[in-house]
Every structure is written in C-alpha cells, then in structure tokens.
Tab-separated table of C-alpha atoms in Angstrom:
chain	number	residue	atom	x	y	z
H	1	MET	CA	16.684	14.827	-11.024
H	2	ASP	CA	15.282	14.902	-6.712
H	3	GLU	CA	19.040	13.460	-5.204
H	4	ASN	CA	16.440	11.741	-2.912
H	5	LYS	CA	14.877	9.620	-5.170
H	6	GLN	CA	15.188	5.614	-5.521
H	7	THR	CA	17.110	4.631	-8.377
H	8	GLY	CA	17.667	0.832	-9.924
H	9	LYS	CA	19.082	-0.857	-13.067
H	10	VAL	CA	16.951	-2.896	-15.401
H	11	THR	CA	18.303	-7.138	-13.972
H	12	GLY	CA	15.727	-8.656	-16.787
H	13	VAL	CA	13.054	-8.560	-19.386
H	14	ASN	CA	10.102	-10.622	-19.236
H	15	GLY	CA	7.619	-9.341	-22.268
H	16	ASN	CA	6.072	-6.053	-20.279
H	17	MET	CA	7.064	-7.108	-16.763
H	18	VAL	CA	10.884	-5.623	-16.244
H	19	SER	CA	12.948	-6.920	-12.567
H	20	VAL	CA	14.715	-3.898	-10.875
H	21	ALA	CA	18.138	-4.440	-8.521
H	22	PHE	CA	17.633	-1.272	-5.910
H	23	ASP	CA	19.721	-0.064	-3.426
H	24	ASP	CA	17.526	1.227	-0.522
H	25	GLN	CA	13.470	0.500	-0.116
H	26	VAL	CA	10.231	0.970	-2.542
H	27	THR	CA	6.757	0.458	-1.985
H	28	GLN	CA	4.249	-1.614	-3.599
H	29	ASN	CA	1.670	-0.878	-6.149
H	30	GLU	CA	4.691	2.879	-6.796
H	31	VAL	CA	5.483	4.264	-9.724
H	32	ALA	CA	8.600	4.043	-11.992
H	33	PHE	CA	10.263	4.610	-15.322
H	34	VAL	CA	12.377	2.505	-17.400
H	35	VAL	CA	14.806	4.829	-19.273
H	36	ILE	CA	16.046	3.151	-22.649
H	37	GLU	CA	18.972	4.350	-24.982
H	38	ASP	CA	18.036	7.598	-26.660
H	39	GLY	CA	16.097	8.712	-23.230
H	40	THR	CA	12.270	7.072	-23.600
H	41	ARG	CA	10.506	7.025	-20.583
H	42	LEU	CA	9.036	4.578	-19.959
H	43	LYS	CA	5.968	4.391	-16.900
H	44	SER	CA	5.826	1.029	-15.293
H	45	GLU	CA	4.135	0.252	-11.454
H	46	VAL	CA	5.883	-2.213	-9.325
H	47	ILE	CA	3.958	-5.416	-8.743
H	48	ARG	CA	6.009	-7.171	-6.705
H	49	VAL	CA	8.685	-6.465	-4.152
H	50	ARG	CA	11.755	-9.519	-2.764
H	51	GLY	CA	14.561	-8.327	-1.219
H	52	ARG	CA	16.464	-5.732	-2.825
H	53	GLU	CA	14.867	-6.544	-6.294
H	54	ALA	CA	11.964	-5.372	-7.827
H	55	ASP	CA	9.605	-6.291	-10.347
H	56	LEU	CA	7.901	-4.075	-13.034
H	57	GLN	CA	4.301	-4.384	-15.368
H	58	VAL	CA	5.787	-0.877	-17.988
H	59	PHE	CA	2.825	-0.007	-19.152
H	60	GLU	CA	4.679	0.117	-22.797
H	61	SER	CA	6.115	-1.464	-25.442
H	62	THR	CA	8.977	-3.119	-23.287
H	63	THR	CA	10.978	-3.377	-27.255
H	64	GLY	CA	14.749	-1.865	-26.361
H	65	VAL	CA	14.824	-2.899	-22.790
H	66	LYS	CA	18.338	-4.208	-21.522
H	67	VAL	CA	20.078	-5.088	-18.834
H	68	GLY	CA	22.001	-2.456	-17.299
H	69	ASP	CA	19.067	0.392	-18.372
H	70	HIS	CA	18.656	3.178	-15.765
H	71	VAL	CA	15.445	2.809	-13.806
H	72	ASP	CA	13.601	5.778	-11.743
H	73	PHE	CA	11.677	5.300	-8.636
H	74	THR	CA	9.596	8.211	-8.477
H	75	GLY	CA	7.938	7.594	-4.877
H	76	GLU	CA	4.049	7.631	-6.631
H	77	LEU	CA	1.005	5.327	-6.124
H	78	LEU	CA	0.061	5.286	-9.323
H	79	SER	CA	-2.636	7.778	-9.593
H	80	VAL	CA	-4.756	10.431	-11.347
H	81	GLU	CA	-5.841	14.323	-11.353
H	82	LEU	CA	-9.146	14.828	-10.642
H	83	GLY	CA	-10.553	18.324	-11.131
H	84	PRO	CA	-12.537	20.243	-13.488
H	85	GLY	CA	-12.300	19.451	-16.762
H	86	LEU	CA	-12.620	15.829	-16.863
H	87	LEU	CA	-16.465	15.447	-18.300
H	88	THR	CA	-16.624	14.724	-22.327
H	89	GLN	CA	-13.031	13.531	-22.390
H	90	VAL	CA	-11.404	10.675	-23.450
H	91	TYR	CA	-8.742	9.244	-21.941
H	92	ASP	CA	-6.039	6.126	-22.842
H	93	GLY	CA	-6.155	4.093	-18.788
H	94	LEU	CA	-3.289	6.174	-17.892
H	95	GLN	CA	-6.059	8.921	-17.848
H	96	ASN	CA	-3.390	10.765	-20.958
H	97	PRO	CA	-5.599	12.290	-22.964
H	98	LEU	CA	-6.147	10.214	-26.430
H	99	PRO	CA	-7.151	13.935	-28.102
H	100	GLU	CA	-3.902	15.618	-26.818
H	101	LEU	CA	-1.501	11.987	-27.721
H	102	ALA	CA	-2.892	13.065	-31.344
H	103	LYS	CA	-1.968	16.215	-32.033
H	104	GLN	CA	0.913	15.585	-30.615
H	105	THR	CA	2.171	12.593	-33.099
H	106	ASP	CA	2.081	11.460	-36.605
H	107	TYR	CA	-0.076	7.683	-36.968
H	108	PHE	CA	1.491	5.625	-34.396
H	109	LEU	CA	1.190	6.571	-30.683
H	110	LYS	CA	5.077	7.915	-29.489
H	111	ARG	CA	6.511	5.759	-26.328
H	112	GLY	CA	7.232	7.627	-23.174
H	113	LEU	CA	5.354	10.491	-24.604
H	114	TYR	CA	2.695	11.297	-21.195
H	115	VAL	CA	-0.027	14.640	-21.295
H	116	TYR	CA	-1.488	16.189	-18.651
H	117	PRO	CA	-5.246	14.861	-17.780
H	118	LEU	CA	-6.556	18.230	-17.453
H	119	ASN	CA	-6.095	21.820	-19.294
H	120	ARG	CA	-4.558	23.873	-17.400
H	121	GLU	CA	-4.983	26.558	-20.003
H	122	LYS	CA	-8.439	26.796	-19.096
H	123	LEU	CA	-10.216	29.462	-16.952
H	124	TRP	CA	-12.836	28.538	-14.941
H	125	ASP	CA	-15.569	30.162	-13.337
H	126	TYR	CA	-14.704	29.999	-9.411
H	127	THR	CA	-17.268	30.751	-7.127
H	128	PRO	CA	-15.772	30.497	-3.019
H	129	VAL	CA	-18.096	28.559	-0.513
H	130	ALA	CA	-16.218	27.640	2.349
H	131	LYS	CA	-15.745	31.450	4.514
H	132	VAL	CA	-12.273	32.014	6.196
H	133	GLY	CA	-12.085	30.826	9.394
H	134	ALA	CA	-14.329	27.274	8.724
H	135	VAL	CA	-13.632	24.231	9.667
H	136	LEU	CA	-13.271	21.232	7.447
H	137	LYS	CA	-12.067	17.646	6.747
H	138	ALA	CA	-11.527	15.665	3.794
H	139	GLY	CA	-14.011	15.785	0.772
H	140	ASP	CA	-15.479	19.272	2.481
H	141	THR	CA	-16.307	21.935	0.276
H	142	LEU	CA	-14.354	24.925	-0.299
H	143	GLY	CA	-15.989	26.195	-3.833
H	144	THR	CA	-18.363	25.778	-7.197
H	145	VAL	CA	-17.325	25.802	-10.918
H	146	PRO	CA	-20.066	25.482	-13.587
H	147	GLU	CA	-19.341	22.154	-15.263
H	148	GLY	CA	-21.735	21.158	-17.905
H	149	ILE	CA	-25.175	20.739	-16.569
H	150	PHE	CA	-23.414	20.148	-12.951
H	151	SER	CA	-21.509	21.865	-9.928
H	152	HIS	CA	-18.532	21.071	-9.573
H	153	ARG	CA	-17.112	20.890	-6.260
H	154	ILE	CA	-13.796	22.121	-5.284
H	155	MET	CA	-12.637	19.789	-2.280
H	156	LEU	CA	-10.222	19.834	0.121
H	157	PRO	CA	-7.868	16.676	-0.923
H	158	PHE	CA	-9.204	13.876	0.245
H	159	ALA	CA	-5.749	12.647	1.529
H	160	TRP	CA	-5.442	15.231	3.965
H	161	GLN	CA	-6.170	14.121	7.641
H	162	GLY	CA	-7.737	15.833	10.471
H	163	GLU	CA	-9.337	18.969	10.768
H	164	TRP	CA	-8.081	22.373	8.393
H	165	THR	CA	-9.437	25.834	9.098
H	166	VAL	CA	-9.901	28.637	6.296
H	167	GLN	CA	-6.923	31.093	6.506
H	168	GLU	CA	-7.669	32.378	3.297
H	169	THR	CA	-10.013	32.127	0.100
H	170	ILE	CA	-9.624	33.988	-3.476
H	171	ALA	CA	-12.457	35.973	-4.159
H	172	ALA	CA	-14.409	35.154	-7.245
H	173	GLY	CA	-13.307	35.546	-10.670
H	174	GLN	CA	-12.070	33.042	-13.711
H	175	TYR	CA	-8.841	31.226	-13.078
H	176	ASN	CA	-7.178	27.690	-13.690
H	177	ILE	CA	-7.036	24.699	-12.146
H	178	ASP	CA	-3.580	26.236	-10.541
H	179	THR	CA	-4.434	28.591	-9.308
H	180	VAL	CA	-4.260	28.676	-4.913
H	181	VAL	CA	-7.615	29.329	-4.159
H	182	ALA	CA	-7.256	28.977	-0.657
H	183	LYS	CA	-4.921	28.349	2.305
H	184	VAL	CA	-5.915	26.225	4.791
H	185	SER	CA	-3.995	26.047	8.705
H	186	ASN	CA	-3.938	22.525	11.319
H	187	GLY	CA	-2.285	24.657	13.813
H	188	SER	CA	1.558	23.600	12.930
H	189	GLU	CA	1.311	23.285	8.867
H	190	THR	CA	-0.406	25.621	6.296
H	191	ARG	CA	-1.076	24.719	2.907
H	192	ASN	CA	-2.276	25.727	-0.163
H	193	VAL	CA	-5.311	24.315	-2.212
H	194	THR	CA	-5.926	24.345	-6.260
H	195	MET	CA	-9.103	23.356	-8.033
H	196	VAL	CA	-6.990	19.932	-8.877
H	197	GLN	CA	-5.560	16.296	-6.245
H	198	ARG	CA	-4.279	13.342	-7.212
H	199	TRP	CA	-5.555	10.461	-5.788
H	200	PRO	CA	-4.429	6.551	-5.882
H	201	VAL	CA	-6.410	4.750	-7.929
H	202	LYS	CA	-5.950	0.969	-6.427
H	203	ILE	CA	-6.896	2.837	-2.869
H	204	PRO	CA	-11.343	3.305	-2.185
H	205	LEU	CA	-12.391	6.672	-1.852
H	206	THR	CA	-14.469	6.791	1.032
H	207	CYS	CA	-14.535	10.700	2.438
H	208	TYR	CA	-18.258	9.886	3.192
H	209	LYS	CA	-20.289	9.322	6.288
H	210	VAL	CA	-21.557	6.399	5.467
H	211	LYS	CA	-22.370	3.411	2.783
H	212	LEU	CA	-26.119	2.701	2.960
H	213	LEU	CA	-27.962	-0.052	1.075
H	214	ALA	CA	-28.855	-0.150	-2.015
H	215	ARG	CA	-33.337	0.793	-2.237
H	216	ASP	CA	-34.691	2.685	-5.282
H	217	PRO	CA	-33.860	1.395	-8.414
H	218	LEU	CA	-32.016	2.699	-11.141
H	219	ILE	CA	-34.380	3.227	-14.022
H	220	THR	CA	-33.015	2.646	-17.066
H	221	GLN	CA	-36.097	3.293	-19.466
H	222	VAL	CA	-35.063	-0.397	-20.917
H	223	ARG	CA	-39.054	-2.117	-20.662
H	224	ILE	CA	-37.601	-5.185	-19.884
H	225	ILE	CA	-35.173	-4.176	-17.316
H	226	ASP	CA	-36.934	-1.772	-15.074
H	227	THR	CA	-39.887	-4.458	-15.475
H	228	PHE	CA	-38.575	-7.668	-14.753
H	229	PHE	CA	-35.348	-7.360	-13.133
H	230	PRO	CA	-34.492	-4.311	-12.772
H	231	VAL	CA	-31.737	-2.458	-10.576
H	232	ALA	CA	-30.463	-0.807	-7.628
H	233	LYS	CA	-28.926	2.916	-7.677
H	234	GLY	CA	-25.579	1.973	-6.120
H	235	GLY	CA	-25.706	-1.347	-7.164
H	236	THR	CA	-23.885	-3.904	-9.037
H	237	PHE	CA	-25.422	-6.516	-11.719
H	238	CYS	CA	-23.597	-7.657	-15.159
H	239	THR	CA	-24.617	-8.647	-18.550
H	240	PRO	CA	-23.090	-12.218	-19.231
H	241	GLY	CA	-22.633	-13.335	-22.329
H	242	PRO	CA	-21.167	-15.037	-25.888
H	243	PHE	CA	-19.339	-12.570	-28.718
H	244	GLY	CA	-21.964	-11.425	-30.893
H	245	ALA	CA	-24.910	-11.143	-27.632
H	246	GLY	CA	-25.603	-7.715	-27.639
H	247	LYS	CA	-24.051	-6.448	-24.586
H	248	THR	CA	-22.203	-3.099	-26.031
H	249	VAL	CA	-25.842	-2.433	-27.167
H	250	LEU	CA	-27.069	-2.988	-24.564
H	251	GLN	CA	-24.501	-0.582	-22.361
H	252	HIS	CA	-25.057	1.733	-25.297
H	253	ALA	CA	-28.675	2.083	-24.407
H	254	LEU	CA	-27.763	2.129	-20.402
H	255	ALA	CA	-25.203	4.715	-20.950
H	256	GLN	CA	-28.520	6.928	-23.183
H	257	ARG	CA	-31.538	6.032	-21.350
H	258	SER	CA	-30.405	5.546	-17.630
H	259	GLU	CA	-31.049	8.055	-14.659
H	260	ALA	CA	-28.256	8.719	-13.639
H	261	ASP	CA	-26.472	12.184	-13.524
H	262	ILE	CA	-22.666	11.378	-15.152
H	263	VAL	CA	-21.771	8.321	-17.606
H	264	ILE	CA	-18.204	6.351	-17.404
H	265	VAL	CA	-17.440	3.876	-20.172
H	266	ALA	CA	-14.143	1.966	-19.514
H	267	ALA	CA	-13.492	-0.294	-22.789
H	268	CYS	CA	-11.298	-2.129	-21.003
H	269	GLY	CA	-10.092	-4.152	-23.598
H	270	GLU	CA	-12.295	-4.601	-26.199
H	271	ARG	CA	-11.563	-4.735	-29.711
H	272	ALA	CA	-10.422	-1.928	-31.830
H	273	GLY	CA	-13.693	-2.307	-34.194
H	274	GLU	CA	-16.291	-1.624	-30.831
H	275	VAL	CA	-13.931	1.201	-29.343
H	276	VAL	CA	-14.113	3.452	-32.377
H	277	GLU	CA	-17.495	2.877	-32.861
H	278	ILE	CA	-18.234	4.865	-29.295
H	279	LEU	CA	-15.831	7.881	-30.322
H	280	THR	CA	-17.932	8.222	-33.376
H	281	GLU	CA	-21.105	7.574	-32.093
H	282	PHE	CA	-20.899	9.296	-28.386
H	283	PRO	CA	-20.741	12.889	-29.397
H	284	HIS	CA	-23.520	12.616	-31.302
H	285	LEU	CA	-25.995	10.919	-29.140
H	286	ASP	CA	-29.155	13.276	-27.527
H	287	ASP	CA	-28.731	13.046	-24.350
H	288	PRO	CA	-33.005	13.101	-23.466
H	289	ARG	CA	-32.797	14.068	-19.698
H	290	THR	CA	-30.194	17.660	-21.208
H	291	GLY	CA	-31.367	18.153	-24.708
H	292	ARG	CA	-27.965	18.187	-25.777
H	293	HIS	CA	-25.462	15.793	-26.855
H	294	LEU	CA	-24.988	12.288	-24.362
H	295	ILE	CA	-20.531	13.292	-23.474
H	296	ASP	CA	-21.816	16.554	-21.852
H	297	ARG	CA	-21.756	14.097	-19.354
H	298	THR	CA	-19.803	11.517	-20.271
H	299	ILE	CA	-15.556	9.999	-19.794
H	300	ILE	CA	-14.212	7.702	-21.481
H	301	ILE	CA	-11.369	5.457	-20.490
H	302	CYS	CA	-9.967	3.384	-23.905
H	303	ASN	CA	-8.015	1.060	-23.649
H	304	THR	CA	-7.934	-1.712	-26.713
H	305	SER	CA	-6.607	-4.870	-26.678
H	306	SER	CA	-4.436	-4.087	-29.364
H	307	MET	CA	-3.065	-1.710	-26.583
H	308	PRO	CA	-0.460	-3.114	-24.186
H	309	VAL	CA	-2.209	-5.769	-21.432
H	310	ALA	CA	-0.839	-3.990	-18.479
H	311	ALA	CA	-2.436	-0.303	-19.458
H	312	ARG	CA	-5.703	-2.316	-20.305
H	313	GLU	CA	-5.736	-3.753	-16.229
H	314	ALA	CA	-4.793	-0.100	-15.107
H	315	SER	CA	-7.978	1.286	-16.645
H	316	ILE	CA	-10.763	-0.766	-14.598
H	317	TYR	CA	-9.462	1.623	-11.605
H	318	THR	CA	-8.345	4.814	-13.238
H	319	SER	CA	-12.056	4.970	-14.072
H	320	VAL	CA	-13.879	3.800	-10.610
H	321	THR	CA	-11.654	6.398	-8.982
H	322	LEU	CA	-13.355	8.853	-11.633
H	323	ALA	CA	-17.191	7.777	-10.418
H	324	GLU	CA	-16.038	7.794	-6.997
H	325	TYR	CA	-14.888	11.071	-7.772
H	326	TYR	CA	-18.034	12.706	-8.470
H	327	ARG	CA	-19.803	10.500	-6.331
H	328	GLN	CA	-18.232	12.513	-3.683
H	329	MET	CA	-20.339	15.919	-4.552
H	330	GLY	CA	-23.366	14.022	-4.338
H	331	LEU	CA	-23.894	12.419	-7.920
H	332	ASN	CA	-25.347	9.635	-9.026
H	333	VAL	CA	-22.587	7.614	-11.105
H	334	LEU	CA	-22.706	4.541	-13.566
H	335	LEU	CA	-19.365	3.127	-14.227
H	336	LEU	CA	-20.388	0.808	-17.611
H	337	ALA	CA	-17.044	-1.566	-17.650
H	338	ASP	CA	-16.971	-3.315	-21.184
H	339	SER	CA	-15.355	-5.456	-21.353
H	340	THR	CA	-14.076	-7.143	-17.576
H	341	SER	CA	-12.980	-10.915	-19.446
H	342	ARG	CA	-10.082	-9.007	-21.027
H	343	TRP	CA	-9.540	-7.278	-17.512
H	344	ALA	CA	-9.139	-10.171	-16.000
H	345	GLN	CA	-7.505	-12.054	-19.133
H	346	ALA	CA	-4.420	-9.195	-18.582
H	347	LEU	CA	-4.414	-10.699	-14.924
H	348	ARG	CA	-3.835	-13.956	-16.412
H	349	GLU	CA	-0.604	-13.025	-18.415
H	350	LEU	CA	0.310	-10.747	-15.372
H	351	SER	CA	0.365	-13.676	-12.885
H	352	GLY	CA	2.497	-16.232	-15.609
H	353	ARG	CA	5.126	-13.570	-15.988
H	354	LEU	CA	5.140	-13.450	-12.300
H	355	GLU	CA	5.352	-17.365	-11.434
H	356	GLU	CA	2.460	-17.665	-9.559
H	357	ILE	CA	0.103	-20.912	-9.064
H	358	PRO	CA	-2.382	-20.568	-11.329
H	359	GLY	CA	-5.973	-21.469	-10.437
H	360	GLU	CA	-8.778	-22.476	-12.700
H	361	GLU	CA	-8.047	-21.470	-16.128
H	362	ALA	CA	-4.881	-20.500	-15.561
H	363	PHE	CA	-6.168	-17.426	-14.042
H	364	PRO	CA	-4.756	-16.360	-10.507
H	365	ALA	CA	-5.732	-17.569	-7.737
H	366	TYR	CA	-6.503	-14.198	-6.008
H	367	LEU	CA	-9.077	-13.634	-9.296
H	368	GLU	CA	-12.279	-13.118	-7.018
H	369	SER	CA	-10.671	-10.970	-4.704
H	370	ARG	CA	-9.896	-8.598	-7.231
H	371	VAL	CA	-13.095	-8.843	-8.375
H	372	ALA	CA	-14.777	-9.028	-5.560
H	373	SER	CA	-12.970	-5.475	-4.748
H	374	PHE	CA	-14.134	-3.383	-7.864
H	375	TYR	CA	-17.505	-4.501	-7.338
H	376	GLU	CA	-17.100	-3.478	-4.117
H	377	ARG	CA	-16.377	0.083	-4.892
H	378	ALA	CA	-19.817	0.970	-6.075
H	379	GLY	CA	-22.225	2.201	-2.962
H	380	LEU	CA	-24.873	4.190	-1.954
H	381	VAL	CA	-23.266	6.701	0.720
H	382	ARG	CA	-24.472	10.031	2.941
H	383	LEU	CA	-21.622	12.007	2.660
H	384	GLU	CA	-20.430	13.813	5.648
H	385	SER	CA	-23.172	17.244	4.106
H	386	GLY	CA	-26.498	14.906	4.614
H	387	GLU	CA	-26.510	14.397	0.703
H	388	THR	CA	-26.519	11.077	-1.368
H	389	GLY	CA	-24.520	10.112	-4.405
H	390	SER	CA	-24.260	6.937	-5.405
H	391	ILE	CA	-22.060	4.373	-8.017
H	392	THR	CA	-24.418	2.259	-9.954
H	393	ILE	CA	-21.455	-0.685	-11.726
H	394	CYS	CA	-22.361	-2.750	-14.532
H	395	GLY	CA	-19.439	-5.409	-15.896
H	396	ALA	CA	-19.846	-6.589	-19.115
H	397	VAL	CA	-18.734	-11.245	-19.240
H	398	SER	CA	-17.183	-12.740	-22.223
H	399	PRO	CA	-17.358	-16.331	-21.374
H	400	ALA	CA	-15.085	-17.985	-24.466
H	401	GLY	CA	-18.193	-20.451	-26.088
H	402	GLY	CA	-20.634	-18.657	-24.435
H	403	ASN	CA	-20.247	-20.823	-21.184
H	404	PHE	CA	-21.301	-18.962	-18.215
H	405	GLU	CA	-19.148	-22.222	-16.173
H	406	GLU	CA	-16.360	-20.578	-16.634
H	407	PRO	CA	-13.716	-18.884	-13.542
H	408	VAL	CA	-14.737	-14.535	-14.267
H	409	THR	CA	-18.428	-15.343	-15.288
H	410	GLN	CA	-18.911	-17.432	-11.887
H	411	ALA	CA	-16.458	-14.968	-10.467
H	412	THR	CA	-18.350	-12.435	-10.845
H	413	LEU	CA	-21.797	-13.773	-10.188
H	414	LYS	CA	-20.947	-14.201	-6.411
H	415	VAL	CA	-20.533	-10.393	-6.152
H	416	VAL	CA	-22.838	-8.334	-8.506
H	417	GLY	CA	-26.390	-8.089	-7.285
H	418	SER	CA	-28.487	-9.189	-10.515
H	419	PHE	CA	-27.190	-10.245	-13.777
H	420	LEU	CA	-28.679	-10.278	-16.898
H	421	ALA	CA	-27.826	-12.721	-19.571
H	422	LEU	CA	-27.651	-12.943	-22.624
H	423	SER	CA	-28.214	-16.254	-24.039
H	424	ARG	CA	-26.923	-18.287	-26.940
H	425	ASP	CA	-30.317	-17.877	-29.128
H	426	ARG	CA	-29.800	-14.289	-29.145
H	427	ALA	CA	-26.026	-14.816	-30.756
H	428	ASN	CA	-27.239	-17.238	-33.513
H	429	ALA	CA	-30.741	-15.909	-34.580
H	430	ARG	CA	-28.757	-13.130	-37.325
H	431	ARG	CA	-27.877	-16.260	-38.641
H	432	TYR	CA	-30.768	-17.235	-40.346
H	433	PRO	CA	-32.051	-13.971	-41.327
H	434	SER	CA	-34.682	-16.435	-43.774
H	435	ILE	CA	-36.467	-18.191	-40.836
H	436	ARG	CA	-37.953	-14.190	-39.916
H	437	SER	CA	-38.399	-13.063	-43.004
H	438	ASN	CA	-39.395	-16.469	-45.043
H	439	PRO	CA	-41.316	-18.091	-42.013
H	440	GLY	CA	-43.550	-20.331	-45.059
H	441	PRO	CA	-46.329	-21.710	-44.150
H	442	SER	CA	-46.522	-23.644	-41.275
H	443	THR	CA	-44.995	-21.412	-39.473
H	444	THR	CA	-47.631	-19.240	-37.404
H	445	ALA	CA	-46.970	-15.514	-36.440
H	446	SER	CA	-47.645	-16.225	-32.445
H	447	SER	CA	-44.482	-19.014	-33.442
H	448	ILE	CA	-42.208	-15.825	-34.530
H	449	ALA	CA	-43.495	-13.988	-31.141
H	450	ARG	CA	-42.485	-16.765	-28.926
H	451	LYS	CA	-39.220	-16.958	-30.957
H	452	SER	CA	-38.352	-13.464	-30.744
H	453	THR	CA	-39.536	-13.251	-27.560
H	454	ALA	CA	-36.476	-16.736	-26.967
H	455	HIS	CA	-34.103	-14.365	-28.911
H	456	ALA	CA	-34.266	-11.614	-27.062
H	457	ARG	CA	-34.833	-12.936	-22.922
H	458	CYS	CA	-32.407	-11.598	-20.945
H	459	PHE	CA	-32.578	-14.225	-17.669
H	460	ALA	CA	-31.510	-12.134	-14.718
H	461	THR	CA	-31.220	-13.467	-10.673
H	462	GLU	CA	-30.487	-12.049	-7.301
H	463	THR	CA	-27.074	-13.285	-6.002
H	464	ARG	CA	-27.677	-11.066	-2.322
H	465	SER	CA	-30.634	-10.896	0.215
H	466	GLY	CA	-32.732	-8.438	0.904
H	467	ARG	CA	-33.688	-7.241	-2.902
C-alpha cells in the first residue's frame, strides 16, 4: 500500500453509512475501502467530513463491519473509465460489467468484487490523427478507433490543463487500450496518453467551446409526441405517471425509434423484473437506423431496487458522465433514467442517516438543487472543432398514487423543458377489459374511440420560455 495514502478506523455503523476517524485529511466524495475481518474490501464514498471524522456511504452490504476495522482512503474521487468498448456493455452503478461479475460468482454477486470496466485484452484498430508538433488542449482528438458504426475518438485527457504539444505518436495498427498511443509535453512535463482515461462522475464534463440553445426537435417517431409535444434535441423532459401507466414501455419506444446516435438506459432503482426485461429484450431489438441490433449503440446501467441504495445514487451520475463522453465526440446521446423517484428516495435515506434537517415528505432540503444539477448536464454544445453534440435527458418519475404535487415531481417540473404525463385513466384501463371487448349496445364506436383516446392521452406543458 502507498505510505502516503490516508488511513482510518471505523468508529460507528448505521446501515450502509460508516463513520471513520482519521489523522490527516480526506476529501469530500473521495473513494475509500472499508476492510473487514476476512480481508474483503468494501468500496465507499466520503459524503461528509467533520473535523477528524468522516461519514462514508458504502456501496455494498455492511454486514460484518465493526468498530475498529481498517479503512483505506484512495485520494481519488468516484470516477468512471472512458474509452473504447463502452457500447453494448451492461454495468452496475459503479461501472462494474455485470456479465464479467457473473462469470466470477456462483449465484449471488460477491461483496468486494470489482472488475475493470473495459476489456484490457481486446485489440483496436488505431489510426493516429494528430501529427507530431500539433498543439492540443483537453478533449482534442489524438486518433480514432472504430466502435460499432461510429468512429470512437481517442482524446487528450479532459483533466489536463493548458496546451500540450505532441512529441511522439504511435503508427496505425492494432493495440489494446493500455498502449501508449502518444507522448505530449507542455514544456515542463511530458506525459503518456493511452486510449483510456478517468473522470469524476459528479463533475460535469465541459471541454467544449460553448453551450447552445436547444432549438431543433428530437424526432422520436412516437407520433403523438412529435406532432403535439415535440422534445428538443439537447433538451430535457420527464414522463411522470402512476405505477403501471406505461412509463418504461414509452422509454423503450423512445430508445428504439428516436433519431439519436447513442442510447444510455439508466435503470436506477427499478424493479428487478423490469430490468430483466431490458436485459433480455434489448439484445434482440432491431435497430431501424442500422438494420442491426439496438444494443450495438446502447449502454445499460443496472441498479435495481434490491441492490444497495448507495449504488443507486451513484448510477445516475455514472450514466450522465458516459453520455457527456460521447457528446464530446460530436454525437447525439439520448439518456433515459428510470426512475428518478427511486434515486430521490436513495437521497432521502442517506439524508436521514446523516441526520440532516428534512424537507417536505422527509426528502432532503437540497432535493431541488440535486435534481436541477442532473438535468443541467444535458444540452447542445459546439466543440472546439466546430462540430456539435448533444445530450437529451428523459427522466421517468413515479409519484406515489399518481400525485403530481409530491416533491420529486414538482422539483423535476421546475427544471425540465417539457413533460409527458401518463394519466391515471391509462393506468386503470387494463382493469376493465370487458368494456373494450364487449361494449354493449349503448356504447357507440365514437364513445369507444373517445375512451381509448382518454386512456392513452399525454399531457404536456412548456416550463421554459423560448420553446
């Protein structure tokens, strides 16, 4: 272990929150590992620092954690790996590839098991773009590799400040993602660049020239949306509705038919049955755009309601960071988050354990700011190269009892550009099949049509001026 890394000792455990005493200093949102008696290392994140004591949210079950257990602080913020191979992947909220985890477990996922998000052995056909002597800034392209139907750009790491001059570049050929593809210098320091980089999930990626006003519609090919309630490309919208109203089905239609380059599905707190549906259906869905399968340009982030609540909170940030990465390549990304209500419930649970002053319905007082900061990471941007890229965010909201006056729905409606609300009539329609199959002599065809329209109607409103 690095002797310069900070360590600590567990002083208390409250659910998935662990209090730790330390000697030197730690950073908010820093990653730490709680080491239990059998040597298992449980990944966690610093969520509060008070003097010489920090509170950590552990992303695993804390069974077996006790006072006095050792804690290793990494000095790094909660981050994701960015590079070729993200498309077609199914990750958990911490970017562990679930298929790889399944290969290393018997039946249940093991605690303390973390896998590289990207394949280190696969070879990619790398083509250099930047020549020796070129002056680059963070986000500029060094080379490309083919990924599906797209040209995946290998960019100068986003965290590097200032201008860097290319000193060396590798020849075109097949390499893995850890191969040094270029050496760059800023005059006083020389660094190696590989195909993979890391970025903190809770810090927006802003390596673009300017953020533009979203004006053009995102064609969803859902006729009622495109005709009456268009959604802006690079904008935000939500789909609130009671349980069973069809929010997930609508999002699946948007994923398959929308004119977006990349689709990211974030199942944050969804029921396991619905997530299984996604995992079994998406690999076989035909992609109208390419004639191949939709999964070829999709990333799925799975964090079901049966998984630890802390990881549910992380999954929403993981998904939007991956979206920002592909936007930086000049692509149009559609991010579907289902359901942001359960993300908000995770925030409420964490806030309760921190003993913070509760707001309405015990949600934290900062709920609105957290919701706003998530949706603000959408947008249409112009890159330094002159190209444009966009992220369009759609969040499903599941208000209890279909009550749109509850805090999560209201906080969402304050910041999104529009909303498509599924009515309670639609949710209840399935309960009365006899009305549809045997309307009786007093029910005319026109009245059936009116009822069907009522059951399927969407309400929308604009909450921003200029659209």
